[in-house]
Short mmCIF file of C-alpha atoms in Angstrom, two decimals:
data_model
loop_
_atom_site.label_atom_id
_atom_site.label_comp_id
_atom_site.label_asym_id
_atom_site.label_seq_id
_atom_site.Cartn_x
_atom_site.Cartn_y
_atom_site.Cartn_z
CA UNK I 15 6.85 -0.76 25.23
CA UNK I 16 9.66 -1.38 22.65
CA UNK I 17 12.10 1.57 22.56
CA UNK I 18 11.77 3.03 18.49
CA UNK I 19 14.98 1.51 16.29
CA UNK I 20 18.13 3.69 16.03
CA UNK I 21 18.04 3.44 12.03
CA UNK I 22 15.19 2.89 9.79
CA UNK I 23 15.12 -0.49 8.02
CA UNK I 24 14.43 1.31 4.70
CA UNK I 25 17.55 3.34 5.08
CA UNK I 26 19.80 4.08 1.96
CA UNK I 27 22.89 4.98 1.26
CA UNK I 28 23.51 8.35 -0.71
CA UNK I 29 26.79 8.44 -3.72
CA UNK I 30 27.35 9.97 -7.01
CA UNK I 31 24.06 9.59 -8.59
CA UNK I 32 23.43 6.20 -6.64
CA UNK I 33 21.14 4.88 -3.82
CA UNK I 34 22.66 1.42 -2.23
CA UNK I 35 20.43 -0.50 0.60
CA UNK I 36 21.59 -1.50 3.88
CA UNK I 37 21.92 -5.15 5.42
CA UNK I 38 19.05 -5.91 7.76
CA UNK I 39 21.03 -4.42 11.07
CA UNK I 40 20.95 -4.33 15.10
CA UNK I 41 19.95 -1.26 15.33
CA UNK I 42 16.89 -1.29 12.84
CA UNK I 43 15.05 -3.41 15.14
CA UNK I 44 13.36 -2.19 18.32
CA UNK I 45 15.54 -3.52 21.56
CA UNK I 46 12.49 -5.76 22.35
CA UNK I 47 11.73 -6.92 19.16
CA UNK I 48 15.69 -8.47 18.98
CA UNK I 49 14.95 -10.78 21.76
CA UNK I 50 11.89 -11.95 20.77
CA UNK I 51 12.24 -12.75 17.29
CA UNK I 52 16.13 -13.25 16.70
CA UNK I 53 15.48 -12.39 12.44
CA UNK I 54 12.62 -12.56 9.72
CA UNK I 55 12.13 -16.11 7.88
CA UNK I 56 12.86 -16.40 4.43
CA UNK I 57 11.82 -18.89 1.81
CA UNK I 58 13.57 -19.47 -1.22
CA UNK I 59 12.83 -22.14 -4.21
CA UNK I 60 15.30 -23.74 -6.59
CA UNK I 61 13.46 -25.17 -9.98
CA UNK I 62 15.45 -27.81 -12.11
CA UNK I 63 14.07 -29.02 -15.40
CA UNK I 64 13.87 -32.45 -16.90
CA UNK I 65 13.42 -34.32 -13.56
CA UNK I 66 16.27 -35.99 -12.07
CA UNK I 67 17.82 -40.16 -12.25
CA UNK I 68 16.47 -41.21 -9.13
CA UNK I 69 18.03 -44.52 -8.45
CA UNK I 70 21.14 -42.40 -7.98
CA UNK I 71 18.98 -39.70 -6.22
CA UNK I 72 17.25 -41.85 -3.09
CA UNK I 73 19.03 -42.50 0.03
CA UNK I 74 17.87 -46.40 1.20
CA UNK I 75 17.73 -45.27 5.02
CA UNK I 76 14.97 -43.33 6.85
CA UNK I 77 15.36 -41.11 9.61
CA UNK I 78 18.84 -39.31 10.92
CA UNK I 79 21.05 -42.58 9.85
CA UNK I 80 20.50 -41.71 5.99
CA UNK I 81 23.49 -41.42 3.85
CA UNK I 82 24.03 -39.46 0.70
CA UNK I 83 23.73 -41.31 -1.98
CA UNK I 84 25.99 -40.18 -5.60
CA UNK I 85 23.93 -37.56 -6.51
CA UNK I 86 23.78 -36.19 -3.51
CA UNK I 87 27.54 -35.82 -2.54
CA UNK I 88 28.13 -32.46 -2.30
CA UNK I 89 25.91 -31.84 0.11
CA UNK I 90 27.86 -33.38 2.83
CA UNK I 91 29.08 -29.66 4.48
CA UNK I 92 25.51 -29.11 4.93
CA UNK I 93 24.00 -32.90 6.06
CA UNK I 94 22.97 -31.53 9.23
CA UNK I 95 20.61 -28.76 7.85
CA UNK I 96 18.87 -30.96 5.10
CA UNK I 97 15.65 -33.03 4.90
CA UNK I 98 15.82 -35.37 1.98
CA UNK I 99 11.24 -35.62 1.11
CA UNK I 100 10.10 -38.71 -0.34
CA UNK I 101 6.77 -39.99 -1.53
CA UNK I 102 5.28 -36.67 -2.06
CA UNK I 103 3.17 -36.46 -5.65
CA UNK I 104 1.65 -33.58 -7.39
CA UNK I 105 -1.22 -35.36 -9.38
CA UNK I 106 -2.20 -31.94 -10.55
CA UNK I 107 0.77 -31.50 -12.70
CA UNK I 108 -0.59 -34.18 -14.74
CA UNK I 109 -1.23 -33.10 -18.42
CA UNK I 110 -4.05 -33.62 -21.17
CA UNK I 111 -2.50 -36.01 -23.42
CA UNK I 112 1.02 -34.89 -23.37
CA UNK I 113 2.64 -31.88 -22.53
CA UNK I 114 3.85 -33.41 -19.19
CA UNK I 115 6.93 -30.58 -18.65
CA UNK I 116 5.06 -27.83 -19.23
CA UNK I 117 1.84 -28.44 -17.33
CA UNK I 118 3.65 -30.16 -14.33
CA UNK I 119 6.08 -27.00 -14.11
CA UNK I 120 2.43 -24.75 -14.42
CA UNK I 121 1.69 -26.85 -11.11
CA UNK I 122 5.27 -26.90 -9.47
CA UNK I 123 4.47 -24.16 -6.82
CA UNK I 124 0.74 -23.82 -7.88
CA UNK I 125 -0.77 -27.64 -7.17
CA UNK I 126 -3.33 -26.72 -9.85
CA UNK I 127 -4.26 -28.02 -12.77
CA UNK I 128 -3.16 -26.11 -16.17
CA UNK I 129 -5.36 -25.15 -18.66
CA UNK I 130 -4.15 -26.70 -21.93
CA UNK I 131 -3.68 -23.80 -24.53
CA UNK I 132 -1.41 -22.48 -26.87
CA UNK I 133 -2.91 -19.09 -27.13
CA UNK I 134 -3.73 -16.29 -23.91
CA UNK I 135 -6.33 -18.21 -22.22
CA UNK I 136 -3.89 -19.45 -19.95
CA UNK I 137 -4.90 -20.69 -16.61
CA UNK I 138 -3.47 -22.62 -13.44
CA UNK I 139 -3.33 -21.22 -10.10
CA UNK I 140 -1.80 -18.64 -7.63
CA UNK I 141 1.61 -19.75 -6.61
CA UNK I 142 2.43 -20.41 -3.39
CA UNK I 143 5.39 -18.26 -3.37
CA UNK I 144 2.91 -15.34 -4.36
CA UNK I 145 0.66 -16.22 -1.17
CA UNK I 146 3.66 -15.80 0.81
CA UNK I 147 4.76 -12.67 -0.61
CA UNK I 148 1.43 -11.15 0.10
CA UNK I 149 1.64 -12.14 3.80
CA UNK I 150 5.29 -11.02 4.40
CA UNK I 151 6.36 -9.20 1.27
CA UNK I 152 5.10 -5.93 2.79
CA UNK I 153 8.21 -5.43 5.22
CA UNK I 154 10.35 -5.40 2.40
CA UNK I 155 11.60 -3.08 -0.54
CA UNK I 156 10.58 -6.25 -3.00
CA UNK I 157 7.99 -8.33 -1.88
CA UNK I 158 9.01 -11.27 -3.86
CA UNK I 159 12.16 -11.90 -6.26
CA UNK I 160 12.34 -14.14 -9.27
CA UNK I 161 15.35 -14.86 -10.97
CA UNK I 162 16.39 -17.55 -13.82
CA UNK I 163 18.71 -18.32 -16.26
CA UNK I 164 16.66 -18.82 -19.38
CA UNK I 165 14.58 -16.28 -21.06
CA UNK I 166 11.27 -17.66 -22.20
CA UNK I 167 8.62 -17.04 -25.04
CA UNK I 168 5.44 -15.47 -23.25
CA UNK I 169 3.15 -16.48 -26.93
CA UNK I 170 3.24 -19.71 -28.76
CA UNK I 171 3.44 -23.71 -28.05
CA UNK I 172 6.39 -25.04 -26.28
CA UNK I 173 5.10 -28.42 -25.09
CA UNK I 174 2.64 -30.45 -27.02
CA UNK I 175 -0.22 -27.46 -27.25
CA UNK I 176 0.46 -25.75 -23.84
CA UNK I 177 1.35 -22.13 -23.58
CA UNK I 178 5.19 -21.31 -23.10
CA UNK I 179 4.25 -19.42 -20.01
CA UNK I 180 3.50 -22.74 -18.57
CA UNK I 181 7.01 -23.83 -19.40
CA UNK I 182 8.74 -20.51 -18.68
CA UNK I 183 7.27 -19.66 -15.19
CA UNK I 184 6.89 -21.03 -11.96
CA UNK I 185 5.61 -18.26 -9.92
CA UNK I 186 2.16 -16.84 -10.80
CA UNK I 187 0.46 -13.59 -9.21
CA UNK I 188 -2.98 -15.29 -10.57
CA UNK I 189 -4.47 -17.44 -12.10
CA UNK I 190 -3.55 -15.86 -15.57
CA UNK I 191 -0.52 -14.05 -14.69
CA UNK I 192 2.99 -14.99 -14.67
CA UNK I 193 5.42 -13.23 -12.85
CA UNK I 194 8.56 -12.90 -15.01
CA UNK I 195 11.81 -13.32 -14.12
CA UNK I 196 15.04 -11.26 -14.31
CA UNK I 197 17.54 -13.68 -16.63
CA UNK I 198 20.47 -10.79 -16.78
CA UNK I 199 22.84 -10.89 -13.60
CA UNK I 200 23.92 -7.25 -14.56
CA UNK I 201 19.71 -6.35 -14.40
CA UNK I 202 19.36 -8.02 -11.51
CA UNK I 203 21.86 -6.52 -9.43
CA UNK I 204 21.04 -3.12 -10.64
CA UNK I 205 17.46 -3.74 -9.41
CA UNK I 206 18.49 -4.35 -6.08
CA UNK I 207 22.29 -2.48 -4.85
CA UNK I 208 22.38 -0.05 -7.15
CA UNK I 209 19.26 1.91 -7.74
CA UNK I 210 20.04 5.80 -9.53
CA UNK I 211 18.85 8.71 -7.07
CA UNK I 212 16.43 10.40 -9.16
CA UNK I 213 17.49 13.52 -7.57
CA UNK I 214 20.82 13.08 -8.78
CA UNK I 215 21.99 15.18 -11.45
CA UNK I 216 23.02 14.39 -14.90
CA UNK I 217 26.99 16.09 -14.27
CA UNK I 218 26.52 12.94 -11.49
CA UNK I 219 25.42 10.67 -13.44
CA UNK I 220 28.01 10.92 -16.52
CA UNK I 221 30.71 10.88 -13.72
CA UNK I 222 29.86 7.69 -12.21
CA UNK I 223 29.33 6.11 -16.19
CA UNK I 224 32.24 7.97 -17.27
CA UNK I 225 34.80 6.61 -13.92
CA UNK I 226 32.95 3.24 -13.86
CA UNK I 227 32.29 3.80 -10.41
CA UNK I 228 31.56 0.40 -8.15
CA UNK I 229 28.99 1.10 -6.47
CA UNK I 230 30.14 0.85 -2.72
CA UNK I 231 32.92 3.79 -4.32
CA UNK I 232 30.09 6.39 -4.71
CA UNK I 233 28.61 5.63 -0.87
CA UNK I 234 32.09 5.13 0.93
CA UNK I 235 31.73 8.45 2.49
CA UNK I 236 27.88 8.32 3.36
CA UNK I 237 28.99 4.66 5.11
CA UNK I 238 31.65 5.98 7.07
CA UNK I 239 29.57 8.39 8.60
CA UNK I 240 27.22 5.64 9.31
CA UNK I 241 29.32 3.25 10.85
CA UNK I 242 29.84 6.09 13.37
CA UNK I 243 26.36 4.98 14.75
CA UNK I 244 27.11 1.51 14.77
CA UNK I 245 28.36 -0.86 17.28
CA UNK I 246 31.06 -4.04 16.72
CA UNK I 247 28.59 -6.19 15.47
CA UNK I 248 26.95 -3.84 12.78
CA UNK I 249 29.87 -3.25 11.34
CA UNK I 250 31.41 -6.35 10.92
CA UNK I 251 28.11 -7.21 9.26
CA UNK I 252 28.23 -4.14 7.34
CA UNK I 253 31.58 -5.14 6.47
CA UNK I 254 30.82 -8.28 5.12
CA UNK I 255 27.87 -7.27 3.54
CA UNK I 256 30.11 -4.77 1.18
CA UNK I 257 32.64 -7.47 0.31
CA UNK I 258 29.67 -9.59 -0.83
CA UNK I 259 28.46 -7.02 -2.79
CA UNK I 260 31.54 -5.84 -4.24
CA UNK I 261 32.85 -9.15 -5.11
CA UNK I 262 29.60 -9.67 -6.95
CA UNK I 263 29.47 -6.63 -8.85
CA UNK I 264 33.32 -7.35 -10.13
CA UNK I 265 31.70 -10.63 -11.05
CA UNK I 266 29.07 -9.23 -13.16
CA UNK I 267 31.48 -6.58 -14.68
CA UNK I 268 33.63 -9.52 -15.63
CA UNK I 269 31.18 -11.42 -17.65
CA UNK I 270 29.74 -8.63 -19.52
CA UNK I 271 32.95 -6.90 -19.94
CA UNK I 272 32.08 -3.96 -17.81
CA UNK I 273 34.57 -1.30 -16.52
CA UNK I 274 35.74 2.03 -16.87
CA UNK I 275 35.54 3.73 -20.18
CA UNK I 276 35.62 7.09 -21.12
CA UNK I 277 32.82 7.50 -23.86
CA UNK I 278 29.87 5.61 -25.39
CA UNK I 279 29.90 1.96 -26.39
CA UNK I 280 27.55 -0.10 -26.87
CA UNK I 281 25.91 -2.88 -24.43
CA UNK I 282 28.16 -5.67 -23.57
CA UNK I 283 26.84 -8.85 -24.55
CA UNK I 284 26.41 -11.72 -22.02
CA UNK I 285 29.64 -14.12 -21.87
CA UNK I 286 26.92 -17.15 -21.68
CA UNK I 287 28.95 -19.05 -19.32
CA UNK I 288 26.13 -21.11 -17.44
CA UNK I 289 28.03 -21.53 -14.32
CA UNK I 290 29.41 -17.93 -13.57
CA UNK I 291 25.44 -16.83 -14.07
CA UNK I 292 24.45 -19.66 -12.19
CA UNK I 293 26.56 -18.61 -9.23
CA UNK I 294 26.12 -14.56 -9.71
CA UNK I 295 22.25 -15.66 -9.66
CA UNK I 296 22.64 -17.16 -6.46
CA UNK I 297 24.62 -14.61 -4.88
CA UNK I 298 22.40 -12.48 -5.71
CA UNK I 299 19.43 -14.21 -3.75
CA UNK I 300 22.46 -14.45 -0.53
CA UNK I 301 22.42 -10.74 -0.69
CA UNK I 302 19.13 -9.75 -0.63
CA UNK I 303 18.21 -11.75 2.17
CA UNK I 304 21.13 -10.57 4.36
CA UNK I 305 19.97 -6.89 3.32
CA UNK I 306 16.11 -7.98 3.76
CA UNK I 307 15.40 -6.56 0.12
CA UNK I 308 12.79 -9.57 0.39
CA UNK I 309 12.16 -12.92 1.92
CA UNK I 310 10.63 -14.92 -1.02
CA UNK I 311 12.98 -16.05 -4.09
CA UNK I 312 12.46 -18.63 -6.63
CA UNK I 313 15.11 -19.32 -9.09
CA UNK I 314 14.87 -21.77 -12.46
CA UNK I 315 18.12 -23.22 -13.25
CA UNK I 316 16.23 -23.75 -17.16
CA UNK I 317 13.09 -23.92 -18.56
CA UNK I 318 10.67 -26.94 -19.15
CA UNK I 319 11.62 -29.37 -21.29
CA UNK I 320 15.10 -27.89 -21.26
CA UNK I 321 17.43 -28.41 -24.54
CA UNK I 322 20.78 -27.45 -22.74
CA UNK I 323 23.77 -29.07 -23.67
CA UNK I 324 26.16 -29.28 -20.66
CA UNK I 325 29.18 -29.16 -23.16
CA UNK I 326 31.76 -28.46 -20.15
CA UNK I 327 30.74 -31.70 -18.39
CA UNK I 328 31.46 -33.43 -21.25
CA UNK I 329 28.39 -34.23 -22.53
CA UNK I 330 26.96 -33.63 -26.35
CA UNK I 331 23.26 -34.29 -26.19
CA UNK I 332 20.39 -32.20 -25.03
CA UNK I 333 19.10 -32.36 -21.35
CA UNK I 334 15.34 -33.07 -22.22
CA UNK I 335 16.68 -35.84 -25.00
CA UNK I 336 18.96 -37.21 -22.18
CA UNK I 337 15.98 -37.18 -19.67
CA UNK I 338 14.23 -39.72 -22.70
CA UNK I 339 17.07 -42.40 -21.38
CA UNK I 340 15.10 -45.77 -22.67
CA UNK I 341 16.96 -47.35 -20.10
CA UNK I 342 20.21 -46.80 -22.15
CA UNK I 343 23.30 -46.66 -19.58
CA UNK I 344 24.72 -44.09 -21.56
CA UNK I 345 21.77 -41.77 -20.89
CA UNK I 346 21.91 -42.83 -17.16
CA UNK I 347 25.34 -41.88 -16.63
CA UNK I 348 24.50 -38.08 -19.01
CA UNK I 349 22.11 -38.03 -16.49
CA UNK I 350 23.78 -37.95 -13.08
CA UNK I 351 26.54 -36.03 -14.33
CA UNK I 352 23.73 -33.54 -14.76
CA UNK I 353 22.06 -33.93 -11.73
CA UNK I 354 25.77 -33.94 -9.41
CA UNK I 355 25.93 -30.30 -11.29
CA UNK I 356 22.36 -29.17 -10.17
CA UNK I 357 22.83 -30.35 -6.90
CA UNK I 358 26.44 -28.90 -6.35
CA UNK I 359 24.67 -25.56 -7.21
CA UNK I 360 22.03 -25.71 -4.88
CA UNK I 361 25.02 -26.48 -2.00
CA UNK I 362 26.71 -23.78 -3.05
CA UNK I 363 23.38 -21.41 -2.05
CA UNK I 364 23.20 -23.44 0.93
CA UNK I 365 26.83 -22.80 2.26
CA UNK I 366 26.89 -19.11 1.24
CA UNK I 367 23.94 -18.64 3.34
CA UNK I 368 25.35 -20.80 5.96
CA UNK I 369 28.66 -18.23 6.17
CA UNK I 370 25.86 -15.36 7.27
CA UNK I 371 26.13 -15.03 10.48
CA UNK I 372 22.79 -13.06 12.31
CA UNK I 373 21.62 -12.69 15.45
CA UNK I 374 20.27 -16.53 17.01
CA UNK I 375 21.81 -18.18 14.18
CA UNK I 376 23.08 -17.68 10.33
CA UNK I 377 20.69 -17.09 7.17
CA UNK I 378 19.94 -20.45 6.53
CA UNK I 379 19.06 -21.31 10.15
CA UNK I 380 16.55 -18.56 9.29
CA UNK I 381 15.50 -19.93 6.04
CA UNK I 382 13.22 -23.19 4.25
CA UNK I 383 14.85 -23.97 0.79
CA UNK I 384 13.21 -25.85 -1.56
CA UNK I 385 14.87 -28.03 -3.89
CA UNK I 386 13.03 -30.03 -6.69
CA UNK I 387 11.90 -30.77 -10.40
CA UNK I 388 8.80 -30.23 -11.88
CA UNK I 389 8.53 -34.32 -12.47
CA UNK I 390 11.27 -37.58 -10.94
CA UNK I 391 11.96 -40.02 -14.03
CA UNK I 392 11.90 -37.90 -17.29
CA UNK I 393 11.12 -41.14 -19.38
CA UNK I 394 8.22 -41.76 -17.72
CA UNK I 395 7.10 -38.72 -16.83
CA UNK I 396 6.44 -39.58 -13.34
CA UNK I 397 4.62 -36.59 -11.08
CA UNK I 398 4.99 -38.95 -7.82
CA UNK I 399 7.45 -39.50 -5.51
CA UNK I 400 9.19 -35.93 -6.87
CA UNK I 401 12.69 -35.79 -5.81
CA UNK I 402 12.40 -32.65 -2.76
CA UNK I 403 14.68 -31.52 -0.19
CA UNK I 404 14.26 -28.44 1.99
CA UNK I 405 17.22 -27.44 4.34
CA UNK I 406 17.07 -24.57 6.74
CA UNK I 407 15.40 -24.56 9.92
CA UNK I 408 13.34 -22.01 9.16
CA UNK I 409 13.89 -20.25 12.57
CA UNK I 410 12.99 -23.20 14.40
CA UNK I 411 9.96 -24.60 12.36
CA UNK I 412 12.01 -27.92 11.30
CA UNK I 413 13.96 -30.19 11.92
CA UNK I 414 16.53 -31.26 9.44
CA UNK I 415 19.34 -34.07 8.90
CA UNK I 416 16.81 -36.59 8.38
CA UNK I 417 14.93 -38.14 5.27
CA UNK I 418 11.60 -38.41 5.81
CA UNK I 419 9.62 -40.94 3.61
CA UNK I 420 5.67 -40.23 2.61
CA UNK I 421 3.21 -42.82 0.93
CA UNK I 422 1.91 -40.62 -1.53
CA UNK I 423 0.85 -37.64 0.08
CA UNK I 424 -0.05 -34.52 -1.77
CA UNK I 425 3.23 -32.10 -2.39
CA UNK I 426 0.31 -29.12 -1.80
CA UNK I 427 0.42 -30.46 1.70
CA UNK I 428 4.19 -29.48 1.95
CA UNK I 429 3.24 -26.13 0.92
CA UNK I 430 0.10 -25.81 3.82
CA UNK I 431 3.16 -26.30 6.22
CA UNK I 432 5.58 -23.85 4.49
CA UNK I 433 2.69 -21.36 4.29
CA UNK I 434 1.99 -21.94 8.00
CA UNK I 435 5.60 -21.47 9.29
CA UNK I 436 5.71 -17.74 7.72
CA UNK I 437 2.46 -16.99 9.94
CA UNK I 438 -0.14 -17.83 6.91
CA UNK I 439 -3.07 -19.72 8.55
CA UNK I 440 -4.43 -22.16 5.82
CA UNK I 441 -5.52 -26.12 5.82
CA UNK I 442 -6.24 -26.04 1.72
CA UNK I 443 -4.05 -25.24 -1.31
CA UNK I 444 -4.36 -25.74 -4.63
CA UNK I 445 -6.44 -28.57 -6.32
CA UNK I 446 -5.48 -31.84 -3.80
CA UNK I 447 -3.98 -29.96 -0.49
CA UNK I 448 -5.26 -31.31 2.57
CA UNK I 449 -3.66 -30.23 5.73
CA UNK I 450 0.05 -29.62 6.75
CA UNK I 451 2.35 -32.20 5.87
CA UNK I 452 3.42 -34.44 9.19
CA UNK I 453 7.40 -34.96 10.51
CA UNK I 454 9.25 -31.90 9.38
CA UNK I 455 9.43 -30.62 12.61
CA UNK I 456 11.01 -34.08 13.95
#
């Protein structure tokens, strides 16, 4: 019989009108439990809109000898922990008539068909994120987290007579139910370090406003007389864990202007720098698996059909219009300047979680995530061979470094083996899914 944990997993630390959660510890686990499952699995997904140039996407080579191909550059610190997916298709994205962004990105993590409607009759299927945060989402404060960096319209048409839902969500508690996701960095973190103790009192509460307290400043004396309990290990990781946090919150301070201020003033307004969001986002998702506020993320980069203009990479036209190429060179080479961006995003997630270290490995040993775009060639709206990768090992369940080629195999497929890693026994998802998906264990 397991010997109880030292310290409850659901701990919290007590400051001036603030609760902060703890890191997922040593000595929150039972002794036994440590050796026999070194840490929890987490799943994470990372949506990009328009599709993606795919002659500068596809490595030639199968197997471990693949190289990275343009596009794919900056994922060289992280080779070793990547499979590059080919051939997979999600037939079920396709539309009626048009309306291809939209209903493919209702399918991206569903693999069901979308109901084409502008009005509340919406319809598509349970995500699979949302199956997995049923099955593991009750060991954590959150059982699932969704995060983005556009805001979306929940009424109206945004895609040729389908529902902006459709083009604003990818995870979906049901069949008619979005779940919507947190577009403010400042929100976000709130919602997960730096909860208010309602038993705090209002004298408290004005303080911290009134001192612009960081957060970590109104637990520092609660931690100290944790770390008291803690051996070399938990500290270090609970040191760490506090110069994540802090350095995000001074982040998020920074682009809404936050800091100390000694009466009212009204709500900062968001700098609307895409790529300090982008990276507070993704911090954000670092941190609350190393704490084990949940083990299910998805994050959208944009919105279906996205009308971005990526002004700082020198570009002047809209993504979506960009994505419309007409085999114009000049919309090529738009195009895989925006794509190298994406992708140096999602390495930057990668290598943050990479610099975790946890017992048997680091959080992305621990980890499957998923990479893709709700269709590959935006001119032709193509829903097969979707441009995938999944890195992570996720705790031994695959085998990366490799690209793996499929001849059109169903991407619900990929999902059946995702689902079955995390302890979910299924053989069918969504509309085409049938069985897990062969090689990504090696």
């Amino acid at each position: 019989m397991s010997r109880p944990p030292v310290l409850s997993r659901r701990t919290l630390l007590r400051g001036v009108g603030a609760l902060m959660a703890l890191p997922l510890l040593d000595v929150m686990r039972p002794r036994v439990a440590r050796a026999a499952s070194p840490a929890p699995r987490r799943f994470a997904v990372f949506y990009t809109p328009c599709g993606i140039h795919m002659p500068k996407w596809t490595p030639k080579a199968v197997g471990a000898d693949w190289a990275l191909t343009p596009t794919l550059e900056s994922l060289a610190p992280v080779k070793g922990d990547l499979l590059v997916l080919s051939g997979l298709n999600n037939l079920p994205g396709l539309p009626d008539g048009d309306g291809h962004h939209a209903a493919a990105t209702a399918a991206f993590l569903s693999c069901v068909k979308a109901r084409k409607t502008e009005g509340t009759n919406i319809r598509t299927g349970v995500s699979m994120d949302q199956v997995l945060a049923r099955a593991v989402g009750k060991s954590t404060r959150f059982a699932s987290l969704e995060l983005g960096i556009d805001p979306g319209k929940g009424i109206g048409n945004c895609d040729s007579g389908y529902a902006c839902p459709y083009a604003n969500n990818i995870a979906w508690a049901g069949p008619s139910t979005p779940v919507p996701k947190e577009t403010r960095p400042r929100a976000a973190f709130d919602r997960l370090f730096a909860d208010f103790d309602s038993s705090a009192t209002q004298e408290e509460l004005a303080k911290r406003r009134a001192y612009g307290l960081s957060i970590i400043d109104t637990v520092r004396d609660d931690a100290k007389a944790l770390e008291g309990r803690l051996g070399t290990t938990d500290r270090r990781k609970l040191d760490e864990y506090f110069t994540g946090v802090r350095e995000l919150e001074l982040r998020v301070n920074a682009m809404e202007g936050a800091g100390p201020s000694c009466g009212a003033v009204a709500p900062p307004e968001d700098t609307g720098d895409l790529r300090e969001r982008t990276k507070a986002m993704l911090d954000l998702i670092v941190l609350a698996f190393q704490c084990d506020l949940t083990r299910t993320c998805t994050f959208m980069l944009g919105n279906a059909r996205s009308q971005r203009v990526y002004s700082f990479l020198g570009l002047s036209g809209e993504h979506h219009a960009y994505s419309h190429h007409q085999k114009a060179q000049a919309n090529y080479d738009a195009l895989a300047k925006i794509d190298r961006w994406e992708v140096q995003q999602y390495a930057y997630l990668l290598q943050r979680l990479k610099g975790v270290q946890e017992e048997g490995g680091t959080l992305l040993d621990h980890s499957a995530v998923y990479f893709s775009s709700e269709i590959a060639d935006g001119n032709m709206h193509e829903h097969k061979n979707l441009p995938i990768l999944l890195a992570g090992r996720a705790g031994g369940a695959i085998a990366p470094g490799r690209h793996v080629r499929y001849e059109g195999l169903p991407l619900a497929n990929l999902y059946i083996s995702l689902l079955r890693m995390f302890g979910v026994p299924t053989n069918t998802f969504g509309d085409d899914g049938t069985g897990p998906l062969p090689g990504l264990d090696g």
